[in-house]
Coordinates of C-alpha atoms and ligand atoms in Angstrom, one line a residue:
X164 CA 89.5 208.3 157.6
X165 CA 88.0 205.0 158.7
X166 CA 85.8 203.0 156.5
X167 CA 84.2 200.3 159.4
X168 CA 84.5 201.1 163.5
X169 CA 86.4 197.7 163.4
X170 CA 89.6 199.0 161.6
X171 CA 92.2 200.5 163.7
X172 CA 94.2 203.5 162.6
X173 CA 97.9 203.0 162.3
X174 CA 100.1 199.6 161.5
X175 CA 103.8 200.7 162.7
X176 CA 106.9 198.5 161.8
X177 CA 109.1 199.2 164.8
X178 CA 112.0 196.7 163.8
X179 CA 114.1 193.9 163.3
X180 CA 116.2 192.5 165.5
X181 CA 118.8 190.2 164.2
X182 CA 120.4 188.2 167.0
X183 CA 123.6 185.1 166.0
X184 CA 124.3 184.2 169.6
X185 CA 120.8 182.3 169.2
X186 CA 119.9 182.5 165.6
X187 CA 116.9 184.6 166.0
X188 CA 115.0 187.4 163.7
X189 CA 112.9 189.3 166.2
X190 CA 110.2 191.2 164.5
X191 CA 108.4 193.8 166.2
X192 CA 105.4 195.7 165.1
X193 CA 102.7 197.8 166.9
X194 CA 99.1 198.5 166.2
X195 CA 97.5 201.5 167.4
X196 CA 99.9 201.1 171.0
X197 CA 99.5 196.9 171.3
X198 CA 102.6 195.8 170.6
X199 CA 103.3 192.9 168.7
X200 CA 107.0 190.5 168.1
X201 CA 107.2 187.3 166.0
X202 CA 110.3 185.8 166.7
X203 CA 111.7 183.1 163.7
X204 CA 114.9 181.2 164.6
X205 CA 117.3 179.3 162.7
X206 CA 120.8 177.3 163.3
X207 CA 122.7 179.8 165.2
X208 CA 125.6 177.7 164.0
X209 CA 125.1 179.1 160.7
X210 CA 127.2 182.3 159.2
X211 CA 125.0 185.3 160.2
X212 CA 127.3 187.8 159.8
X213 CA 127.1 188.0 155.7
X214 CA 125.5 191.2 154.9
X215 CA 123.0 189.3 153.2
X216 CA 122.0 188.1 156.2
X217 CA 120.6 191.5 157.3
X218 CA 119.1 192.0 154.4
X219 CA 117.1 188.7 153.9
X220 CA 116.0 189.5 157.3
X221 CA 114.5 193.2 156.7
X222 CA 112.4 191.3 153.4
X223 CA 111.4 188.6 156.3
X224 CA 110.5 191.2 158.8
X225 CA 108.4 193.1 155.6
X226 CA 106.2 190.0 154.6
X227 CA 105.7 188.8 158.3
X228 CA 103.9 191.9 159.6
X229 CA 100.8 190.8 157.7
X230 CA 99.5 188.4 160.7
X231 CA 99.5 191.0 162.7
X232 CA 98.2 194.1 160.7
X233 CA 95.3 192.0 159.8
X234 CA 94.0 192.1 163.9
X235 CA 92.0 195.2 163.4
X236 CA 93.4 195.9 159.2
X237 CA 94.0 199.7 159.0
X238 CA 93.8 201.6 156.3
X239 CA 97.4 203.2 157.5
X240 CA 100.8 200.9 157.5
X241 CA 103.5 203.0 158.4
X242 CA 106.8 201.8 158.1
X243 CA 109.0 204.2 160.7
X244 CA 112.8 204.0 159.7
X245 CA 112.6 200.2 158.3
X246 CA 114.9 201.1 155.1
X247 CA 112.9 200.2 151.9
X248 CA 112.6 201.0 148.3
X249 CA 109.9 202.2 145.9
X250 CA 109.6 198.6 144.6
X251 CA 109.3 197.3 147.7
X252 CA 106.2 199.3 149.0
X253 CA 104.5 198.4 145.7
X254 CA 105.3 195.1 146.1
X255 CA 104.2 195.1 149.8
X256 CA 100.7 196.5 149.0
X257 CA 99.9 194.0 146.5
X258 CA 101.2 191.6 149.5
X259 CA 98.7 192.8 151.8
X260 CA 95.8 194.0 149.5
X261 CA 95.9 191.0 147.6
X262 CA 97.0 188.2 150.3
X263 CA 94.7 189.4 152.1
X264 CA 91.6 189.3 149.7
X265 CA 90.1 186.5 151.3
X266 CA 90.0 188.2 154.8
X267 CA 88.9 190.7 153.8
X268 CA 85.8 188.9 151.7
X269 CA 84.9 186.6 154.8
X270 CA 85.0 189.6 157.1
X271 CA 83.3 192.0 154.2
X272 CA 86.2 194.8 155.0
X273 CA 87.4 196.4 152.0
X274 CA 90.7 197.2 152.7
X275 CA 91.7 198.9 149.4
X276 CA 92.5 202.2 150.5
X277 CA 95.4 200.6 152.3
X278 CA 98.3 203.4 152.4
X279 CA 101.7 202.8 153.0
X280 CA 103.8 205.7 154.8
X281 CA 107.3 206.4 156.1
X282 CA 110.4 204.0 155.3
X283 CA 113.8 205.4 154.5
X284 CA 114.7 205.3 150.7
X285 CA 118.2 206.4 151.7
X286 CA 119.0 203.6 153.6
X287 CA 117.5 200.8 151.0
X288 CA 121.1 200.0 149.9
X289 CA 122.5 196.7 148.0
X290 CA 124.6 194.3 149.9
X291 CA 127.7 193.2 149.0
X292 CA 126.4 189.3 148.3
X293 CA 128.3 186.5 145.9
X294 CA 126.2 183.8 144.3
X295 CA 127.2 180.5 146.0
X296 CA 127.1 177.0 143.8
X297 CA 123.8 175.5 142.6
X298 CA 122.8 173.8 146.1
X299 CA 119.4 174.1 145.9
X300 CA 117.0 174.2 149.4
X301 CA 113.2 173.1 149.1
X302 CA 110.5 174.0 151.9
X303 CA 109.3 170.6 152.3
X304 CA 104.9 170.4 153.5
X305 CA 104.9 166.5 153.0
X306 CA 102.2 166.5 150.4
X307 CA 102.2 165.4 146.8
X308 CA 103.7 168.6 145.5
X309 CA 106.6 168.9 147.4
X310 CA 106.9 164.8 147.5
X311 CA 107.1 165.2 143.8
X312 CA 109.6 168.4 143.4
X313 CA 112.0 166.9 146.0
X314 CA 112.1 163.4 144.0
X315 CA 112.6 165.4 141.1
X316 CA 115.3 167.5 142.1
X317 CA 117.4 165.8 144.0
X318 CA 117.8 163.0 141.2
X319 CA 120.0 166.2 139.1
X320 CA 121.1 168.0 142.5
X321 CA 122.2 165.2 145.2
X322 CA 123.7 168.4 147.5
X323 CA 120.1 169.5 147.9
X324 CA 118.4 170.1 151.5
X325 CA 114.8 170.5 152.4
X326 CA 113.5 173.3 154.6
X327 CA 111.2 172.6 157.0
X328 CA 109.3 175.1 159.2
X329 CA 108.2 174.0 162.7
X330 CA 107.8 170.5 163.9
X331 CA 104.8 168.5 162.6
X332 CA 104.9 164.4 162.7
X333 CA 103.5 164.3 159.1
X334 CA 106.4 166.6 157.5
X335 CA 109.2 164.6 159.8
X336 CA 107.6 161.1 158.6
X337 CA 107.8 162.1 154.8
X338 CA 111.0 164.0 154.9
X339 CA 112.9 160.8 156.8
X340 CA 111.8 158.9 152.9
X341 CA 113.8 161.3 150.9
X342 CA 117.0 160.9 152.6
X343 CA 118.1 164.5 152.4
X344 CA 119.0 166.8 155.2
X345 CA 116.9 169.3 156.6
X346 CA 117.6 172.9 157.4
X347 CA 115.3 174.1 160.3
X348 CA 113.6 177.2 161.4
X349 CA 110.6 177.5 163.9
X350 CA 108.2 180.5 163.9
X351 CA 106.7 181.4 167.0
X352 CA 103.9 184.2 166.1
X353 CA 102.9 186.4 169.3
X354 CA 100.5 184.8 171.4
X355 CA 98.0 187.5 171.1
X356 CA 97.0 186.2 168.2
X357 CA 96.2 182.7 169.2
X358 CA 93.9 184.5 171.3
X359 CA 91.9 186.7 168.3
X360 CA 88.4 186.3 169.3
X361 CA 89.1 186.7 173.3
X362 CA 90.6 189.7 172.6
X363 CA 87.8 191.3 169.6
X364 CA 90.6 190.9 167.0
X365 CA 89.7 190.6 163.5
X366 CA 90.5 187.3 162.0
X367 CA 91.2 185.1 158.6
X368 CA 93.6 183.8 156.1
X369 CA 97.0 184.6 155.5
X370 CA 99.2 184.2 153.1
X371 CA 101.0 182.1 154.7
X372 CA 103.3 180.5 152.0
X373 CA 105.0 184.6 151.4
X374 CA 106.1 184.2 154.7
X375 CA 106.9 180.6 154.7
X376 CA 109.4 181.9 151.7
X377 CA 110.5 185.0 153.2
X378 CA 112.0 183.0 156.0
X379 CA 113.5 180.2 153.6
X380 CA 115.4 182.7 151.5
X381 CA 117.0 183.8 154.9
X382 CA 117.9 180.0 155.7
X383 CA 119.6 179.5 152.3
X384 CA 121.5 182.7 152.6
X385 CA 122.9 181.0 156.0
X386 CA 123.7 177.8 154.5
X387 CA 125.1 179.3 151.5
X388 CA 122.2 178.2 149.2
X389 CA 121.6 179.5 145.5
X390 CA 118.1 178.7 145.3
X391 CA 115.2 178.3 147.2
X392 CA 112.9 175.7 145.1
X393 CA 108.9 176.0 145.7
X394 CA 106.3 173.1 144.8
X395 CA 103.2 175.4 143.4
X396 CA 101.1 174.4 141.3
X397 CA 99.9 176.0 138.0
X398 CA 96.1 176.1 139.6
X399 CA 97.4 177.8 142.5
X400 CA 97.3 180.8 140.5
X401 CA 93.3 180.7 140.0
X402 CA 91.1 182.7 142.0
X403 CA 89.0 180.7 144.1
X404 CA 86.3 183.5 143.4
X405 CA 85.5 186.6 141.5
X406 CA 84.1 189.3 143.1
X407 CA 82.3 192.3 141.0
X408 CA 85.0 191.0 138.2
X409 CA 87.8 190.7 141.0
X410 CA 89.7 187.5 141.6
X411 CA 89.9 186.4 145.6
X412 CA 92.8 183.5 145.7
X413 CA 93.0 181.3 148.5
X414 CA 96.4 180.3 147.5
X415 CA 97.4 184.2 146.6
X416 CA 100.9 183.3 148.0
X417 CA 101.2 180.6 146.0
X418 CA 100.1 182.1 142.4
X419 CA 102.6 183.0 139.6
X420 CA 102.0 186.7 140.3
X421 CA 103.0 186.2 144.0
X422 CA 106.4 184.4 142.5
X423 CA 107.0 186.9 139.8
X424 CA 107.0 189.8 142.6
X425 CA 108.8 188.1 144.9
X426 CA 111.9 187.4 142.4
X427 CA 111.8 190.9 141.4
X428 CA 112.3 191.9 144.9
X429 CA 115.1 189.3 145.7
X430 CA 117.2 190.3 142.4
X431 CA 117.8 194.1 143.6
X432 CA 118.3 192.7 146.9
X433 CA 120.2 189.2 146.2
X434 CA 121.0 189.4 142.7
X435 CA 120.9 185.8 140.8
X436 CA 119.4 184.2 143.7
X437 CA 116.9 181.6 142.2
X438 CA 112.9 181.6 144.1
X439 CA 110.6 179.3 141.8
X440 CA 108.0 177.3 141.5
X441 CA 109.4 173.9 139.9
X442 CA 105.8 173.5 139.2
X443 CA 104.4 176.4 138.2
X444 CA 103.7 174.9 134.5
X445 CA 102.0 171.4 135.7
X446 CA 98.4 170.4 136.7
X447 CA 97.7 168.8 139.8
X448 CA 97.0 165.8 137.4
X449 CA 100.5 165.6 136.2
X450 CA 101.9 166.2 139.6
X451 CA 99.4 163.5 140.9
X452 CA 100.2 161.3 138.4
X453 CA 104.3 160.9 139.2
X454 CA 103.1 161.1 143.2
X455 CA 101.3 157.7 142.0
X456 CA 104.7 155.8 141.5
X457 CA 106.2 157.0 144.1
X458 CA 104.8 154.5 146.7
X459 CA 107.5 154.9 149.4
X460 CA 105.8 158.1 150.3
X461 CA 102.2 156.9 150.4
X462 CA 102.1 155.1 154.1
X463 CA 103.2 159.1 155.0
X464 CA 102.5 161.8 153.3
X465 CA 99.8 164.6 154.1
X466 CA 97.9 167.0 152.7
X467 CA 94.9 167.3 155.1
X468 CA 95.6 170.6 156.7
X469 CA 94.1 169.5 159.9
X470 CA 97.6 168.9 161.0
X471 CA 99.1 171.8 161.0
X472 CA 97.5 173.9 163.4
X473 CA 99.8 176.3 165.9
X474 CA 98.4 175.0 168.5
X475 CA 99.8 171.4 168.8
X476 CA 96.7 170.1 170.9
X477 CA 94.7 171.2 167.7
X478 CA 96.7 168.6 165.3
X479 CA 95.2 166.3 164.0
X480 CA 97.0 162.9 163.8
X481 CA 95.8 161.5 160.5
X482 CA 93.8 162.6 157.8
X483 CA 90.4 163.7 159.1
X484 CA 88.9 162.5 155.5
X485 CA 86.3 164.7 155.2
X486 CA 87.5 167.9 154.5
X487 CA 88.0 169.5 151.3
X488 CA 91.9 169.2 150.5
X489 CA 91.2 165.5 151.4
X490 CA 87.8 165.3 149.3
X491 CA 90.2 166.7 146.5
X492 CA 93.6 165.0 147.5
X493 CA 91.5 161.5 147.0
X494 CA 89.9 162.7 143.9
X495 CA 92.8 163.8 142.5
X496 CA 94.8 160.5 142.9
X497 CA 92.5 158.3 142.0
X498 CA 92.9 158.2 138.3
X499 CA 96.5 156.9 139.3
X500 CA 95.9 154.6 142.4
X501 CA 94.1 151.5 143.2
X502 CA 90.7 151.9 145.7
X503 CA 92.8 149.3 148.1
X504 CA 96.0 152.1 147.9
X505 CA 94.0 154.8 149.0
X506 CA 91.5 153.1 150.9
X507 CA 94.9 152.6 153.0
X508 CA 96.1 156.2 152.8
X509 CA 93.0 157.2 154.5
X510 CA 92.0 154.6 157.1
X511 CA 89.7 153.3 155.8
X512 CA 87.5 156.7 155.5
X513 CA 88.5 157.0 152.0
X514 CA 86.1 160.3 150.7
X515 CA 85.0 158.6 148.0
X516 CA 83.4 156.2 150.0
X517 CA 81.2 158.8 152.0
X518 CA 78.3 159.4 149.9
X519 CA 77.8 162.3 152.6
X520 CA 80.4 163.9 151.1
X521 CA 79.1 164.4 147.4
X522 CA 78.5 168.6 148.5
X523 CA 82.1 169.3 148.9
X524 CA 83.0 166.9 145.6
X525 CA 80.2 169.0 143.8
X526 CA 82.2 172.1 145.1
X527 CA 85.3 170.8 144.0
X528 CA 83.5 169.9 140.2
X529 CA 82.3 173.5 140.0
X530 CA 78.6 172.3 140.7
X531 CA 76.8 175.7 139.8
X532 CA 74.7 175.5 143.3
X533 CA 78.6 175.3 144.8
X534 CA 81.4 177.6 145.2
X535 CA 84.8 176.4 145.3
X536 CA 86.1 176.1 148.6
X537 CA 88.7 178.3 150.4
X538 CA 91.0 175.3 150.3
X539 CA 93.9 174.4 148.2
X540 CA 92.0 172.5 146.0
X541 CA 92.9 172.3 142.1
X542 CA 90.6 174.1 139.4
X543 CA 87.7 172.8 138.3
X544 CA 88.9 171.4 134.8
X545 CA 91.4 169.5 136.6
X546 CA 89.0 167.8 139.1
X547 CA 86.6 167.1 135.7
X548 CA 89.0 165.1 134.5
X549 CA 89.9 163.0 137.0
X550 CA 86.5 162.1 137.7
X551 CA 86.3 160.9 134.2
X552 CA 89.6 159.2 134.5
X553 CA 88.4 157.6 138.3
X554 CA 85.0 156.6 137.2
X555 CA 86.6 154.4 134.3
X556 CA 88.9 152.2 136.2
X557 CA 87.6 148.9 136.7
X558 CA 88.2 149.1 141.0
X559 CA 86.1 151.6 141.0
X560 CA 83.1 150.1 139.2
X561 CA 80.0 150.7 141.1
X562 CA 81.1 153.3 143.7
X563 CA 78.5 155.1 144.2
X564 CA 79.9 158.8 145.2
X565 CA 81.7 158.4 141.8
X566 CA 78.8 157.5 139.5
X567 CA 76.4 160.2 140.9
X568 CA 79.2 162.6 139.8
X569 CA 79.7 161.1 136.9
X570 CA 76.0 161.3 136.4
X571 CA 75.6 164.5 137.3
X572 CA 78.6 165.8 135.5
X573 CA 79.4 166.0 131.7
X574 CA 82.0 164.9 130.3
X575 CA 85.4 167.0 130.5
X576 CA 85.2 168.2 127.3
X577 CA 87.7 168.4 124.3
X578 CA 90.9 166.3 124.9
X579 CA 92.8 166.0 128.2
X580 CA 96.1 166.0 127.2
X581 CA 96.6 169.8 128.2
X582 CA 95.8 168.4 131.5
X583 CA 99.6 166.0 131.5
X584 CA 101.6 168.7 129.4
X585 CA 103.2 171.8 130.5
X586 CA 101.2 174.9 130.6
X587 CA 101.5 178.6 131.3
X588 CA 104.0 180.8 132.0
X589 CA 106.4 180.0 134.7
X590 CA 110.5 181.3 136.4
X591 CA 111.8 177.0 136.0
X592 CA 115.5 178.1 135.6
X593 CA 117.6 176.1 133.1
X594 CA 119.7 173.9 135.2
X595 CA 116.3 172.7 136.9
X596 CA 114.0 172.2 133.8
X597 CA 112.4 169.0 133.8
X598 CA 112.7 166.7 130.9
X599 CA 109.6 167.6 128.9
X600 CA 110.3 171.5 129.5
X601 CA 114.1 171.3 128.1
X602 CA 112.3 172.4 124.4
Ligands
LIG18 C1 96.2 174.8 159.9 C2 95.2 175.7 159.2 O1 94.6 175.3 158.2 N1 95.1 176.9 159.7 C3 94.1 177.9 159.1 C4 93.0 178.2 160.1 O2 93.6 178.7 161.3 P1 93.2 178.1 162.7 O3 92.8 179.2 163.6 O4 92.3 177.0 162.6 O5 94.6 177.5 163.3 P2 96.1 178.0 163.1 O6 96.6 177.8 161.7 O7 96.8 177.2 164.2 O8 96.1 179.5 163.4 C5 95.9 180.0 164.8 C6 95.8 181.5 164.7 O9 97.0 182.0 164.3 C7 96.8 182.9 163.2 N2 97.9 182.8 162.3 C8 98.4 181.6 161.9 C9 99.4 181.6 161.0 C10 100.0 182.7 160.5 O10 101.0 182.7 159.7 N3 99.5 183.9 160.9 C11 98.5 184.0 161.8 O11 98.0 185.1 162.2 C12 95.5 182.4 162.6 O12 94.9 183.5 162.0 C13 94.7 181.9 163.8 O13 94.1 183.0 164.4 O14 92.2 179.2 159.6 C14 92.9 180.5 159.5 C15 91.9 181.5 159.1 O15 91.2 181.1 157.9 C16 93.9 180.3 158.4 O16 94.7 181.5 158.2 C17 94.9 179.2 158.9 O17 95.9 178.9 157.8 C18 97.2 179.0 158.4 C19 97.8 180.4 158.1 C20 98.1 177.9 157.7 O18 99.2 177.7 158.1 N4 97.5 177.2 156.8 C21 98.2 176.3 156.0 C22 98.0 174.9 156.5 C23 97.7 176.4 154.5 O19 96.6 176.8 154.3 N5 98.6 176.1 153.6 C24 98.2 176.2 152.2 C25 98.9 177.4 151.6 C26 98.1 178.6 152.1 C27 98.7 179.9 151.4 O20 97.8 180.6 150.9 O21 99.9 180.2 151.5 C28 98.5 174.9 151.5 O22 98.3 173.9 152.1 O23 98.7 175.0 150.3
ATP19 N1 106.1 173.8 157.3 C1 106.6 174.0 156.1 N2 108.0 174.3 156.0 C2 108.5 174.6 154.9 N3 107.9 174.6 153.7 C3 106.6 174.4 153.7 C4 105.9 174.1 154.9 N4 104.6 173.9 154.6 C5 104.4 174.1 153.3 N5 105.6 174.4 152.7 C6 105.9 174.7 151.4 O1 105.0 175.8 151.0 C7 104.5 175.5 149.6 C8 103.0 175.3 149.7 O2 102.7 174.3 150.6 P1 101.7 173.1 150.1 O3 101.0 172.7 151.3 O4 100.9 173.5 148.9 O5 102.8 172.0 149.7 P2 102.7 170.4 149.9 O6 102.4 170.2 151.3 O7 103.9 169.8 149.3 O8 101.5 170.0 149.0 P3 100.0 169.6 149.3 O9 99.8 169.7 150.8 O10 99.2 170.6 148.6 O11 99.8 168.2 148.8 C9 105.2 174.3 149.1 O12 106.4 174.7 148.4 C10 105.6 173.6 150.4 O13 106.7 172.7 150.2

């Protein structure tokens, strides 16, 4: 029974092509007749004839229907002969329901009476898969977390590799600094949905970052990889809202409940393989804080999401500096940079200079007249504290943008500390614990 004349009635995986000659994972999916086929590709030169293969594949070809389903979200996903376990379709729904939570809050479609159907429980069987040494592969974004896991990592693991979806100037400039080699994959989604609105499709967030991992746990299968090593943060498990007592995350994908479903799904499937956060326990402030140091990645990192568009016309070629991952990028650093080194990082259109920007700052501060922004921003204690921390360095005495804040804002209160410590729960596996976590 629909619940809005905008839903459709039926989501249907149709299947998963696995092709070595050229390295692709076709996925194909249907909605109510339209058809729809992602198609991912990765180094055909790789070993793709490993059992595993397959089955890295079917979790890809699980997680990546989600861009699709979302077109016209009906209350029905019905996944034919696609062989799948109990687990799985649990950990699927919370995929869709939850990853989904801000779609469905910007388009006000409830989509909680999502039901999954069909799938073949007989044919859900292990694969015959041997852990391989610690080589460790990171999905590399070029921003300060992943800047700051990769320096981290590769100091203990010098076999690592990054992994690096698509081709984006940004990500290339930043990964040619760390000096490790890259295993590639390219996505290409079906056009149809570049063309949403033309074509009266529903549209909004994804989470992306599932399907990002989905297809990086099929990479280190290939390249005979133990561990695929993720760079989220402990805020990215905060909802950016509650609604009537329900959190809505931006970042869903990203969250420690996204992680800790995730492994359980890969260790029936792959046991032993390692998916986690190496900073699931630390604040953006302690991330930012090591980024800081590490000034051969400052002339070319980014976090500005303006340049990752599908559409490469849409890329933007340096940080637009007004939006609010770099309102909060700037904010976030400042406590550990000079005005001059950022004023550099963004062209001279530094945020903090741009007393038009104090809304989205107050957004970012939890300003009660605000809401925080669908963004991948940190939480609001964190962004507290560095405005305290910014506001107090001598090079910034007298910016204006950062004494109306200051002004307007108490101070953070009890200590900081918590803020440069670890915190919360998190999967860090022994051989990859940082320093202060080996307790
Ligand atoms: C670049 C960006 O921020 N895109 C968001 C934007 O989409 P827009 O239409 O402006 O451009 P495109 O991203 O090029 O998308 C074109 C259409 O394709 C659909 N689509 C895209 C990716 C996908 O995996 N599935 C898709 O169906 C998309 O819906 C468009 O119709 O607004 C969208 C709606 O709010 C966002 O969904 C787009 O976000 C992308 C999925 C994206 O890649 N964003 C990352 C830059 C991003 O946000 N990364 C986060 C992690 C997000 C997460 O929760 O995992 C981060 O930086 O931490
Ligand atoms: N194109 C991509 N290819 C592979 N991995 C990616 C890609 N984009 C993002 N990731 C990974 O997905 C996760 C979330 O991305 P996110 O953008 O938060 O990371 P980041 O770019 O390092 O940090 P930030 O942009 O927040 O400073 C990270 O582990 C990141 O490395």
């Amino acid at each position: 029974m629909k619940s809005d004349d905008r839903r459709g009635e039926r989501f249907t995986y149709e299947g998963v092509d696995v092709v070595p000659a050229t390295g692709e994972i076709r996925s194909r999916y249907s909605l109510d007749g339209r058809s729809f086929q992602e198609v991912v590709r990765l180094p055909a030169g790789l070993d793709w004839h490993r059992p595993a293969v397959a089955a890295a594949a079917r979790i890809l070809f699980l997680l990546s229907g989600i861009s699709y389903y979302k077109t016209a979200a009906p209350p029905v996903i019905d996944l034919g002969d696609t062989p799948v376990t109990e687990d799985e379709v649990a950990f699927l729904r919370d995929f869709y329901v939850q990853g989904l939570g801000e779609f469905s809050y910007v388009n006000d479609l409830p989509i909680d009476d999502l039901q999954i159907v069909g799938g073949r429980r007989d044919l859900a069987a292990p694969v015959s898969w041997e852990l391989p040494e610690e080589r460790p592969l990171i999905p590399f974004g070029g921003g300060i977390d992943s800047v700051v896991v990769v320096e981290e990592t590769k100091r203990r693991f010098p076999d690592s590799s990054l992994f690096i979806v698509g081709r984006f100037d940004p990500i290339e400039d930043a990964a040619a600094v760390t000096g490790l080699p890259i295993v590639r994959a390219s996505r290409t989604l079906d056009p149809q949905v570049l063309r949403s609105r033309e074509l009266g499709f529903l549209n909004g967030h994804v989470p992306v970052t599932g399907v990002l991992s989905a297809i990086a746990v099929v990479a280190a299968v290939l390249d005979s990889r133990s561990a695929v090593i993720m760079s989220n943060e402990w805020s990215a498990s905060a909802p950016t809202i509650e609604v009537d007592g329900r959190g809505i995350n931006h970042q869903y994908s990203k969250s420690l409940d996204f992680e800790g479903g995730f492994r359980r799904l890969l260790d029936a499937v792959l046991p032993g393989f390692r998916y986690f956060s190496a900073l699931r326990p630390y604040s953006e402030l302690w991330v930012a804080e090591r980024f800081a140091q590490l000034t051969e990645y400052h002339p070319v990192f980014r976090s500005c999401n303006r340049a990752f568009h599908v559409d490469p016309a849409l890329r933007a070629s340096a940080w637009c500096g007004e939006c609010d991952k770099c309102a909060f990028i700037d904010l976030i650093l400042a406590p550990f940079m000079s005005a001059e080194q950022l004023r550099a990082v963004f062209g001279g259109r530094e945020p903090l200079d741009r007393p038009e920007l104090l809304p989205r700052f107050r957004g970012l501060l939890g300003d009660t007249a605000a809401t925080k922004p669908f963004e991948c921003v940190g939480d609001v204690g964190e962004c507290r504290v560095a405005l305290e921390l910014a506001a107090a360095r001598p090079d910034r005495a007298g910016n204006p943008v950062l004494a109306q804040l200051r002004a307007e804002q108490p101070a953070a209160p009890g200590s900081t500390d918590r803020y440069f410590a670890p915190m919360g729960e998190h999967f860090i596996e022994a051989p990859y614990a940082a320093d202060d976590l080996l307790v």
